[in-house]
Coordinates of C-alpha atoms in Angstrom, one line a residue:
M1 CA -27.1 8.8 -77.9
T2 CA -26.4 8.9 -74.2
T3 CA -29.6 9.2 -72.2
L4 CA -30.2 11.4 -69.1
G5 CA -30.5 8.3 -67.0
E6 CA -27.1 7.0 -68.2
M7 CA -25.5 10.4 -67.6
L8 CA -26.8 10.4 -64.1
K9 CA -25.1 7.1 -63.4
G10 CA -21.7 8.4 -64.3
P11 CA -19.2 10.1 -61.9
S12 CA -20.1 13.6 -60.9
S13 CA -18.3 16.5 -62.5
R14 CA -18.8 20.1 -63.3
S15 CA -18.5 19.5 -67.1
L16 CA -21.2 16.8 -66.9
W17 CA -23.4 19.1 -64.9
D18 CA -23.2 21.7 -67.6
R19 CA -24.3 19.1 -70.1
L20 CA -27.1 18.0 -67.9
C21 CA -28.7 21.4 -67.2
P22 CA -30.4 21.8 -70.6
L23 CA -31.9 18.3 -70.3
L24 CA -33.1 19.0 -66.7
E25 CA -34.9 22.1 -67.9
A26 CA -37.2 20.0 -70.0
L27 CA -38.4 17.8 -67.1
D28 CA -41.8 18.2 -65.4
E29 CA -42.1 17.9 -61.6
S30 CA -42.4 14.1 -61.6
A31 CA -39.4 13.6 -63.8
A32 CA -37.4 16.2 -61.9
A33 CA -38.0 14.1 -58.7
T34 CA -36.7 11.0 -60.5
A35 CA -33.6 12.9 -61.6
A36 CA -33.1 14.1 -58.0
T37 CA -32.7 10.5 -57.0
G38 CA -29.8 10.1 -59.5
L39 CA -28.2 13.4 -58.3
R40 CA -28.4 12.5 -54.6
S41 CA -24.8 11.5 -54.4
W42 CA -23.5 14.6 -56.2
P43 CA -21.9 17.2 -53.9
P44 CA -23.7 20.5 -53.9
E45 CA -20.6 22.3 -55.2
R46 CA -20.8 20.3 -58.4
R47 CA -24.4 21.4 -59.0
P48 CA -24.0 25.2 -59.3
M49 CA -27.2 27.0 -60.3
P50 CA -26.8 28.4 -63.9
D51 CA -27.3 32.1 -64.6
R52 CA -30.6 31.6 -66.4
W53 CA -32.0 29.5 -63.5
W54 CA -30.9 32.1 -61.0
A55 CA -32.6 34.9 -63.0
E56 CA -35.8 32.9 -63.0
W57 CA -35.5 32.3 -59.2
L58 CA -35.0 36.0 -58.5
A59 CA -38.0 36.8 -60.7
G60 CA -40.2 34.5 -58.6
D61 CA -40.5 32.1 -61.6
V62 CA -39.6 28.9 -59.6
R63 CA -39.3 25.8 -61.8
P64 CA -39.0 22.1 -60.8
Y65 CA -35.5 21.9 -62.0
H66 CA -34.3 24.7 -59.7
A67 CA -34.4 22.3 -56.8
L68 CA -31.8 20.2 -58.5
A69 CA -29.1 22.9 -58.1
G70 CA -26.9 22.7 -55.1
T71 CA -25.3 26.1 -54.7
R72 CA -24.7 29.5 -56.3
R73 CA -21.7 31.9 -55.8
L74 CA -23.1 35.4 -55.5
G75 CA -19.8 37.2 -55.2
R76 CA -17.5 38.3 -52.4
L77 CA -17.5 40.9 -49.7
V78 CA -15.5 43.1 -52.0
D79 CA -18.5 43.2 -54.2
V80 CA -20.6 44.5 -51.3
E81 CA -18.0 47.2 -50.6
S82 CA -18.1 48.0 -54.3
A83 CA -22.0 48.0 -54.3
R84 CA -22.0 45.8 -57.4
V85 CA -23.2 42.4 -58.6
P86 CA -20.3 40.8 -60.4
A87 CA -21.1 39.8 -64.0
E88 CA -19.0 36.6 -63.4
P89 CA -18.8 35.6 -59.8
R90 CA -15.8 33.5 -60.4
A91 CA -13.7 36.2 -62.1
D92 CA -10.0 36.1 -61.2
R93 CA -8.5 37.6 -58.1
D94 CA -6.8 40.5 -59.9
E95 CA -10.1 42.0 -60.9
Y96 CA -11.4 41.9 -57.3
E97 CA -8.2 43.5 -55.9
E98 CA -8.5 46.3 -58.4
A99 CA -12.1 47.0 -57.5
N100 CA -11.6 46.6 -53.8
D101 CA -12.1 50.3 -52.9
R102 CA -14.6 51.2 -55.6
V103 CA -18.3 51.7 -55.8
L104 CA -20.6 51.8 -58.8
T105 CA -21.7 55.4 -59.7
P106 CA -23.6 56.7 -62.8
S107 CA -20.3 57.5 -64.3
G108 CA -18.6 54.2 -63.4
Y109 CA -16.5 53.1 -60.4
A110 CA -15.3 55.8 -58.1
L111 CA -13.2 55.5 -54.9
T112 CA -15.2 55.5 -51.7
D113 CA -15.0 54.6 -48.1
V114 CA -18.7 54.4 -47.5
V115 CA -18.6 50.8 -46.1
A116 CA -15.8 48.4 -45.4
F117 CA -15.3 44.9 -44.2
P118 CA -11.7 44.9 -43.3
Y119 CA -12.1 41.9 -40.9
G120 CA -14.9 40.2 -42.7
A121 CA -18.6 39.8 -41.8
M122 CA -20.0 39.1 -38.4
A123 CA -23.5 38.3 -39.5
V124 CA -25.7 38.0 -42.6
A125 CA -29.5 37.9 -43.1
A126 CA -31.4 36.7 -46.2
P127 CA -35.0 37.1 -47.2
S128 CA -36.8 34.2 -48.8
D129 CA -36.6 35.8 -52.3
L130 CA -32.8 36.4 -52.0
R131 CA -33.1 39.7 -53.8
R132 CA -31.2 41.6 -51.1
L133 CA -28.9 40.4 -48.4
V134 CA -28.0 42.3 -45.2
F135 CA -24.5 42.1 -43.8
G136 CA -23.0 43.1 -40.5
A137 CA -19.3 43.9 -40.6
V138 CA -16.8 42.8 -37.9
A139 CA -16.1 45.9 -35.7
E140 CA -12.9 47.8 -35.9
W141 CA -12.5 48.2 -32.2
H142 CA -10.0 51.1 -32.4
H143 CA -12.2 53.1 -34.8
N144 CA -15.9 52.1 -34.9
G145 CA -18.4 49.3 -34.9
G146 CA -19.4 47.1 -37.7
D147 CA -21.4 48.6 -40.5
V148 CA -24.9 47.0 -41.2
V149 CA -25.8 47.4 -44.9
G150 CA -28.1 45.9 -47.5
W151 CA -26.7 44.6 -50.8
S152 CA -28.8 43.9 -53.9
T153 CA -28.3 40.6 -55.6
L154 CA -30.2 41.9 -58.7
A155 CA -28.1 44.8 -60.0
S156 CA -25.3 47.0 -59.0
G157 CA -26.3 50.2 -57.2
P158 CA -26.3 52.0 -53.9
L159 CA -26.1 50.1 -50.7
T160 CA -28.8 50.5 -48.1
T161 CA -27.3 51.7 -44.8
F162 CA -29.0 50.4 -41.7
L163 CA -26.3 51.3 -39.1
D164 CA -23.1 53.3 -39.6
G165 CA -20.3 51.8 -37.6
A166 CA -19.0 55.2 -36.8
D167 CA -21.9 55.7 -34.5
Y168 CA -21.2 52.9 -32.1
H169 CA -18.5 50.4 -30.9
D170 CA -19.9 46.9 -31.1
N171 CA -20.4 43.9 -33.4
P172 CA -23.8 43.2 -34.9
L173 CA -23.9 39.6 -33.8
D174 CA -27.3 38.7 -35.2
I175 CA -29.4 40.2 -38.0
Q176 CA -32.8 38.9 -38.9
I177 CA -35.2 39.7 -41.8
S178 CA -39.0 39.1 -41.3
P179 CA -40.6 36.4 -43.5
D180 CA -42.4 39.1 -45.4
G181 CA -39.2 40.8 -46.1
A182 CA -40.5 44.1 -44.7
T183 CA -38.5 44.4 -41.4
V184 CA -34.8 44.1 -40.5
A185 CA -33.8 43.6 -36.9
A186 CA -30.4 43.8 -35.2
S187 CA -28.9 44.5 -31.8
V188 CA -25.8 46.5 -31.0
E189 CA -24.6 47.7 -27.6
C190 CA -27.5 45.8 -26.0
R191 CA -30.1 48.0 -27.8
W192 CA -32.6 46.5 -30.2
H193 CA -33.1 48.1 -33.6
A194 CA -35.6 47.6 -36.4
W195 CA -35.8 49.2 -39.9
S196 CA -37.9 48.9 -43.0
S197 CA -36.3 46.9 -45.8
A198 CA -35.5 50.3 -47.4
G199 CA -33.5 51.3 -44.4
Q200 CA -36.0 53.6 -42.6
A201 CA -35.6 53.4 -38.9
L202 CA -38.7 52.0 -37.2
W203 CA -37.7 51.9 -33.6
T204 CA -34.9 51.5 -31.1
L205 CA -35.4 50.0 -27.6
D206 CA -33.0 49.9 -24.7
P207 CA -34.0 47.1 -22.3
E208 CA -32.3 49.0 -19.5
D209 CA -34.9 51.7 -19.9
I210 CA -37.8 49.3 -20.1
W211 CA -36.7 47.1 -17.2
P212 CA -34.2 49.2 -15.2
D213 CA -34.1 46.7 -12.4
G214 CA -33.1 43.8 -14.6
P215 CA -35.1 40.7 -15.8
A216 CA -35.7 39.4 -12.3
G217 CA -36.7 42.7 -10.8
A218 CA -33.7 42.7 -8.5
G219 CA -31.7 46.0 -8.4
S220 CA -28.0 46.0 -7.9
D221 CA -26.7 47.3 -4.6
D222 CA -23.0 46.8 -5.1
G223 CA -22.5 49.9 -7.2
D224 CA -20.1 48.0 -9.5
E225 CA -20.1 50.5 -12.4
E226 CA -17.3 48.6 -14.1
E227 CA -19.4 45.4 -14.3
T228 CA -22.3 47.5 -15.7
E229 CA -20.1 48.9 -18.4
D230 CA -18.8 45.4 -19.3
D231 CA -22.3 44.2 -19.6
L232 CA -22.9 46.6 -22.4
V233 CA -20.3 44.9 -24.6
G234 CA -22.4 43.2 -27.2
I235 CA -20.0 40.3 -27.9
D236 CA -20.6 39.2 -24.3
V237 CA -24.4 39.2 -24.7
P238 CA -25.4 38.0 -28.1
V239 CA -29.1 38.7 -28.9
R240 CA -31.4 36.5 -30.9
F241 CA -34.5 37.5 -32.8
S242 CA -37.4 35.4 -34.1
F243 CA -40.4 36.6 -36.2
D244 CA -43.8 35.0 -36.7
A245 CA -44.7 34.0 -40.2
E246 CA -46.4 37.3 -41.1
G247 CA -43.7 39.5 -39.7
R248 CA -46.1 41.1 -37.2
R249 CA -44.4 40.0 -34.1
V250 CA -40.7 39.6 -33.2
A251 CA -39.3 37.8 -30.1
V252 CA -36.0 38.9 -28.6
G253 CA -33.8 37.1 -26.2
R254 CA -30.2 37.4 -24.8
L255 CA -28.0 34.4 -24.6
R256 CA -26.4 35.2 -21.3
G257 CA -29.6 35.9 -19.5
G258 CA -31.7 39.0 -19.5
P259 CA -34.9 40.3 -21.0
V260 CA -37.1 37.9 -23.1
A261 CA -39.8 39.9 -24.9
V262 CA -42.4 39.7 -27.6
L263 CA -42.7 43.0 -29.6
D264 CA -44.8 44.5 -32.3
A265 CA -42.3 44.3 -35.2
R266 CA -43.5 47.6 -36.8
T267 CA -43.7 49.8 -33.7
G268 CA -41.5 48.1 -31.0
Q269 CA -44.4 48.1 -28.6
V270 CA -43.8 45.5 -25.8
L271 CA -46.6 42.9 -26.1
A272 CA -45.2 40.6 -23.5
G273 CA -42.0 40.1 -21.6
S274 CA -40.1 40.4 -18.4
P275 CA -41.4 41.8 -16.1
G276 CA -44.6 42.0 -18.3
P277 CA -47.7 44.1 -17.9
D278 CA -48.9 41.9 -15.0
G279 CA -45.7 42.3 -13.0
A280 CA -44.7 38.7 -13.6
R281 CA -40.9 38.1 -13.5
W282 CA -39.7 36.0 -16.4
E283 CA -36.5 34.1 -15.6
G284 CA -35.1 33.3 -19.0
E285 CA -32.4 33.7 -21.5
G286 CA -32.1 33.6 -25.3
P287 CA -32.3 32.2 -27.8
V288 CA -36.0 32.5 -28.7
A289 CA -38.4 31.1 -31.2
L290 CA -42.0 32.0 -32.2
D291 CA -44.4 29.6 -33.9
A292 CA -45.8 30.7 -37.3
A293 CA -48.9 32.2 -35.8
G294 CA -47.0 34.2 -33.1
R295 CA -49.1 32.3 -30.5
L296 CA -46.3 30.4 -28.8
L297 CA -42.9 31.6 -27.5
A298 CA -40.1 29.2 -26.7
H299 CA -36.9 30.3 -25.0
A300 CA -34.0 28.8 -23.2
R301 CA -33.5 28.7 -19.5
G302 CA -30.1 27.1 -18.9
S303 CA -30.2 23.7 -20.5
G304 CA -34.0 23.7 -20.5
L305 CA -36.6 24.9 -22.9
V306 CA -39.6 26.9 -21.7
V307 CA -42.8 27.2 -23.9
R308 CA -45.1 30.2 -23.1
E309 CA -48.2 31.8 -24.4
A310 CA -46.9 34.8 -26.4
D311 CA -49.8 36.8 -25.1
G312 CA -49.4 37.3 -21.4
G313 CA -46.4 34.9 -21.0
A314 CA -48.1 32.1 -19.1
V315 CA -45.8 29.0 -19.0
L316 CA -47.3 26.0 -20.8
A317 CA -44.5 23.5 -20.4
E318 CA -40.8 23.1 -19.6
A319 CA -38.3 20.3 -20.3
D320 CA -34.5 19.8 -20.1
T321 CA -32.9 19.4 -23.5
G322 CA -29.8 17.5 -22.3
L323 CA -27.6 20.1 -23.9
V324 CA -25.0 21.9 -21.8
T325 CA -25.8 25.2 -23.6
I326 CA -28.4 26.3 -26.1
H327 CA -27.3 28.6 -28.9
A328 CA -30.2 28.7 -31.3
L329 CA -33.9 27.6 -31.5
A330 CA -36.4 27.0 -34.2
A331 CA -40.1 26.2 -34.0
A332 CA -42.2 24.0 -36.3
P333 CA -44.8 26.2 -38.0
D334 CA -47.6 24.6 -36.0
G335 CA -45.8 25.0 -32.7
T336 CA -45.8 21.3 -31.8
R337 CA -42.1 20.8 -32.1
F338 CA -38.9 22.7 -31.4
L339 CA -35.3 22.4 -32.3
A340 CA -32.6 23.3 -29.8
V341 CA -29.0 23.7 -31.1
G342 CA -26.0 23.8 -28.8
A343 CA -23.3 21.7 -27.2
D344 CA -23.3 18.4 -25.5
G345 CA -21.3 17.4 -22.4
K346 CA -18.2 16.8 -24.6
D347 CA -18.4 20.2 -26.2
D348 CA -19.5 18.7 -29.5
P349 CA -22.3 20.2 -31.6
A350 CA -25.7 18.6 -31.0
V351 CA -29.4 19.2 -31.3
C352 CA -32.5 18.1 -29.4
V353 CA -36.0 18.0 -30.8
L354 CA -38.8 18.6 -28.3
T355 CA -42.5 17.8 -28.8
L356 CA -45.3 19.8 -27.2
S357 CA -48.4 17.7 -26.7
A358 CA -51.6 18.1 -24.7
P359 CA -52.1 18.7 -21.9
S360 CA -49.1 21.0 -22.1
T361 CA -46.5 18.3 -22.0
L362 CA -43.1 19.0 -23.5
T363 CA -41.0 15.9 -24.2
A364 CA -37.3 16.0 -25.2
G365 CA -35.9 13.5 -27.6
E366 CA -32.4 12.1 -27.4
L367 CA -29.4 14.3 -28.4
I368 CA -28.5 14.1 -32.0
R369 CA -25.0 14.8 -33.2
P370 CA -23.8 15.3 -36.8
D371 CA -22.4 12.1 -38.2
R372 CA -19.2 14.0 -38.8
A373 CA -17.9 17.5 -37.9
P374 CA -14.8 19.6 -38.5
D375 CA -11.9 18.2 -36.6
G376 CA -11.3 20.1 -33.4
M377 CA -14.6 21.9 -33.4
V378 CA -15.6 23.0 -29.9
A379 CA -19.3 23.9 -29.7
T380 CA -18.9 26.1 -26.6
D381 CA -16.3 28.4 -28.1
P382 CA -17.5 32.0 -28.7
M383 CA -17.6 31.7 -32.4
S384 CA -19.6 28.5 -32.3
V385 CA -22.1 30.2 -30.0
I386 CA -22.4 33.3 -32.1
T387 CA -22.7 31.6 -35.5
A388 CA -25.2 28.9 -34.5
R389 CA -28.5 29.0 -36.4
A390 CA -31.6 26.9 -36.7
V391 CA -34.6 26.6 -39.0
W392 CA -37.6 24.4 -39.5
T393 CA -37.9 23.6 -43.2
D394 CA -40.7 21.7 -45.1
G395 CA -38.5 18.6 -44.9
G396 CA -37.6 19.0 -41.2
P397 CA -35.3 21.0 -38.9
L398 CA -31.7 22.0 -39.7
A399 CA -28.8 23.3 -37.6
F400 CA -25.7 25.3 -38.6
M401 CA -22.6 26.0 -36.5
S402 CA -19.2 27.3 -37.4
S403 CA -15.9 27.6 -35.6
D404 CA -12.3 28.5 -36.4
V405 CA -11.8 25.0 -37.8
G406 CA -14.8 24.9 -40.1
D407 CA -18.6 24.7 -40.2
V408 CA -21.3 22.0 -40.3
L409 CA -24.9 21.9 -41.5
F410 CA -26.9 18.9 -40.3
G411 CA -30.5 17.7 -39.7
D412 CA -32.2 16.1 -36.8
D413 CA -31.2 12.7 -38.1
G414 CA -27.5 13.6 -37.8
R415 CA -27.1 13.6 -41.6
V416 CA -24.6 16.3 -42.7
L417 CA -25.6 18.4 -45.7
R418 CA -22.5 20.7 -45.7
L419 CA -19.1 20.4 -44.1
S420 CA -16.3 22.9 -44.7
S421 CA -12.8 23.4 -43.4
G422 CA -13.1 27.2 -43.3
P423 CA -15.1 29.3 -40.8
S424 CA -18.1 31.3 -42.0
V425 CA -21.2 33.1 -40.8
A426 CA -24.6 32.1 -42.2
A427 CA -28.3 32.7 -42.3
F428 CA -31.3 30.5 -43.3
T429 CA -34.0 32.2 -45.4
P430 CA -37.3 32.4 -43.5
D431 CA -38.9 29.8 -45.7
G432 CA -36.1 27.4 -45.1
R433 CA -35.3 26.9 -48.8
A434 CA -31.8 28.2 -48.7
L435 CA -28.8 28.9 -46.6
V436 CA -26.5 31.9 -47.3
T437 CA -22.9 31.7 -46.1
V438 CA -20.1 34.2 -46.0
G439 CA -16.7 32.7 -45.7
C440 CA -14.0 34.3 -43.6
A441 CA -11.1 35.6 -45.5
E442 CA -8.8 33.1 -47.1
Q443 CA -6.0 33.6 -49.6
D444 CA -7.9 32.5 -52.6
E445 CA -11.5 33.0 -51.6
M446 CA -11.7 36.6 -50.4
D447 CA -14.8 36.1 -48.2
P448 CA -17.1 34.2 -50.7
I449 CA -20.8 34.7 -50.5
D450 CA -22.7 31.6 -51.4
V451 CA -26.3 30.3 -51.5
W452 CA -26.9 26.6 -50.6
F453 CA -30.2 25.3 -51.8
L454 CA -31.9 23.1 -49.2
N455 CA -35.0 21.6 -51.0
G456 CA -33.1 19.6 -53.5
P457 CA -31.7 16.0 -53.8
D458 CA -29.7 16.2 -50.6
G459 CA -32.1 18.4 -48.6
P460 CA -33.4 17.6 -45.1
G461 CA -36.3 15.5 -46.5
A462 CA -34.2 13.3 -48.7
P463 CA -32.9 9.9 -47.6
A464 CA -29.2 9.4 -47.3
A465 CA -27.3 9.1 -50.5
P466 CA -26.1 5.7 -51.4
H467 CA -22.4 5.1 -51.1
R468 CA -20.4 5.1 -54.3
A469 CA -16.9 3.8 -54.5
P470 CA -14.4 6.5 -55.6

């Protein structure tokens, strides 16, 4: 009889994975860790999470063998439009074309135009339990903005509508879900919105109303109304959100410069920000990152990183990252390290890890580039800027970036965990255990929605896989 160890030494294949799964289920945590070593060279795509594992995961019954799975196909955007969870995510294309304009009702599937993704998704957000995803559709500029809706991964049923695109003309460029799963935040037309996970509006803030003279307190005397209108186009001013670990506070920053603020996540009350209660003028720009306790706020200022006290806004330390632009930030839970994701001087994707040490000293490490990236990727292109994401996992920090030629997921050691030839938008779960991606429309894929599990054999904490001859 072929043993598990012998099977792991063979070439990877989907059929072998299907044979392995029942054997892996019998392993305890120690044995699962040993099996992970044998699976390290297997591509994630060849380790799809079986249905029964996925059901356990969603139920919160996390088992050691779950970490051995690489990915899970949840469906496609047509399933979101249809408000259904497909019984078989890999069903053939004809079924999806037939269901494209339908939604599940008590009597079956009925035609509907409640929500649509005619040009794909602009953003996605995922809670740690992966029970419900939130999608932002690409705007139909001649008709309306992009719908923002919640889709259950558990069972078919009604969508949760956060924003109806008919009410605005903009792209929801970033959507974030708080670590406790209670709050959803997004920005359109330069206004900040928050809802409960059930879709109840919590608050809406217009920074122009809070700080009418701008982030630096300098009013405009040129009367350039056209420039003011242009500034309201959301695609020109992507906004970033960052929650603390308990979902009590949320930081907000704008990539092109503007208000940087810390808010009460449930009420929208401004706790600190430009100009702040004491009249201080913060000169900053997004992205932003809060530590787990909500005690420290990091934000970009050009190519530099500024670390402040979240209460009051006092600057603790600053350092230059060496990046030409910074698109995304993540903070280690204890606030001692920060990951900046952006572009280097050659327009290639790169990251910098900065360390905060007493007495308030911020030290930037060398730029780290992925050991490979999609051919022709330009990290300063608009899509690269918009899609960049960062997270700090238990195994270390990770960065994601996508462009028209593909996407890349890599760690602070430059090791690539995912490389694709197709563009996509993505979101890390708050706990850093998974990445959810939504591919842009391709002839045979129809905007696939996938989960990539990050705490497995090839996760950020794992050593590089040994090379195997083909």
